[in-house]
Amino acid sequence: MKPSVILYKKLPDDLLTRLESHFNVTQLSDLSPETVKQNAEAFANAQGILGSSEKVDEALLEHAPKLRAASTVSVGYDNFDVDALTARGIALMHTPTVLTETVADTMMTLVLATARRAVEGAERVKAGEWKGSIGPDWFGIDVHHKTLGILGMGRIGLALAQRAHFGFSMPILYNARRHHKEAEERFDARYCDLDTLLAESDFVCISLPLTEETHHMIGAEQLAKMKPSAILINAGRGPVIDEKALIQALQAGTIHAAGLDVFEQEPLPVDSPLLEMPNVVALPHIGSATHETRYNMAACAVDNLIAALTGDVKENCVNPQVLK
Ligand code: 8YV
């Protein structure tokens, strides 16, 4: 008999067919307590789960005693209690490589859009405000040759450094847990401590996962160390920034602008003060959201689940210690 799995995300037809050729698939809309209650038998039998963005913690795992693998359609896994999974011998699989270039493109989009005031300008054109040759009240600031600081030199940070170095002739500073030889050799990136990065960068770009260590890593104290002309970019996870402190810094004008793809609460509440600020570009968590990349992420997640449940994992496992 095929192993049973729960799918809690829509998949393209061909990928669903592939998943169904290996498993008995129960498709659900989410992993909420109500859904779990209504589908108790499916959870009791499930050996695998596949989806994204839902919380997977001890309370959920108690309903799924046979679970052996969880496969997320994302690189980030802060919504999983990894310790609880590991304690139960459940492999957590993610999609770290297929989205790298697309997320780096999103970060560069935010750099350009904030510096050149592209969204604001486009809105003013639509509002009929473009009535003649534009003056300084429409001008932005240059991106090329400015200093780009990267927090977190993982795959995405490296892809951003590549764009900034070769495409925009930008000096690169970075702060990470360890030195990154490739970034230094290929893109002339200079390792520095957080305070130096904040003080010297024209763009401070956050490409960090959310962990206990990175939660509110950028708060009032750190924002105060940035140049008044500097722009803060975040395409990692919202809670890495203390959003209240960011709003205060923007309101006080102690930093120039912010480009944000992620927020402390998503979707961003419509009454967020961030939405009233012309110098904030707020995107709806589009980091990896292209047709190509979302397809590739889903395909990777399907392959990851098949590998995990057939005992053939070669990559993409967050807690490989559970694999025997
Ligand atoms: C996805 C992401 O938007 O991979 C991640 O960690 O944040 C995004 O690429 C999200 O998880 C939905 O699939």
XYZ file of N, CA, C and O in Angstrom, residues 30 91 107 125 146 175 185 189 232 237-238 248 251 253 260 270 274 303:
72
model
N -5.518 23.877 4.709
C -4.605 24.449 5.705
C -4.362 23.414 6.815
O -4.855 22.282 6.719
N 11.876 14.052 9.353
C 12.780 14.839 8.503
C 12.055 16.093 8.015
O 10.905 16.024 7.587
N 15.308 41.596 -4.290
C 16.055 42.540 -3.454
C 16.582 43.701 -4.283
O 16.527 44.861 -3.870
N 2.280 59.743 -11.791
C 1.901 59.796 -13.204
C 0.437 59.391 -13.361
O -0.357 60.059 -14.021
N 27.306 53.128 -5.165
C 27.022 53.323 -3.733
C 27.406 52.044 -2.972
O 27.520 50.967 -3.567
N 28.001 41.273 6.727
C 28.138 40.739 8.069
C 27.430 39.395 8.094
O 26.307 39.268 7.593
N 36.361 36.883 -2.738
C 37.197 36.726 -3.931
C 36.494 37.162 -5.214
O 37.075 37.816 -6.059
N 33.740 41.553 -1.683
C 32.957 41.879 -0.493
C 33.879 41.974 0.719
O 34.815 41.197 0.866
N 16.922 51.033 3.966
C 16.877 49.686 4.548
C 16.009 48.781 3.668
O 14.883 49.144 3.311
N 12.862 37.872 6.580
C 11.650 37.676 7.362
C 11.367 38.960 8.128
O 12.299 39.584 8.682
N 10.097 39.343 8.212
C 9.703 40.609 8.819
C 10.256 40.839 10.219
O 10.833 41.899 10.506
N 9.179 54.526 13.526
C 9.629 55.750 14.208
C 10.812 56.394 13.487
O 10.853 57.606 13.306
N 9.521 58.027 10.378
C 8.747 59.234 10.703
C 9.664 60.377 11.127
O 9.442 61.530 10.783
N 12.696 60.691 10.161
C 13.622 60.994 9.060
C 15.065 60.656 9.374
O 15.985 61.188 8.759
N 10.487 46.970 1.555
C 10.137 45.815 2.387
C 9.286 44.812 1.617
O 8.250 45.168 1.057
N -3.908 46.950 6.741
C -4.115 48.118 5.869
C -3.938 49.437 6.609
O -3.738 50.475 5.984
N 3.217 52.364 7.707
C 4.160 52.201 6.586
C 3.492 52.536 5.262
O 4.135 53.024 4.326
N 9.755 16.256 -4.926
C 10.911 15.343 -4.981
C 11.493 15.117 -3.584
O 11.907 14.005 -3.238
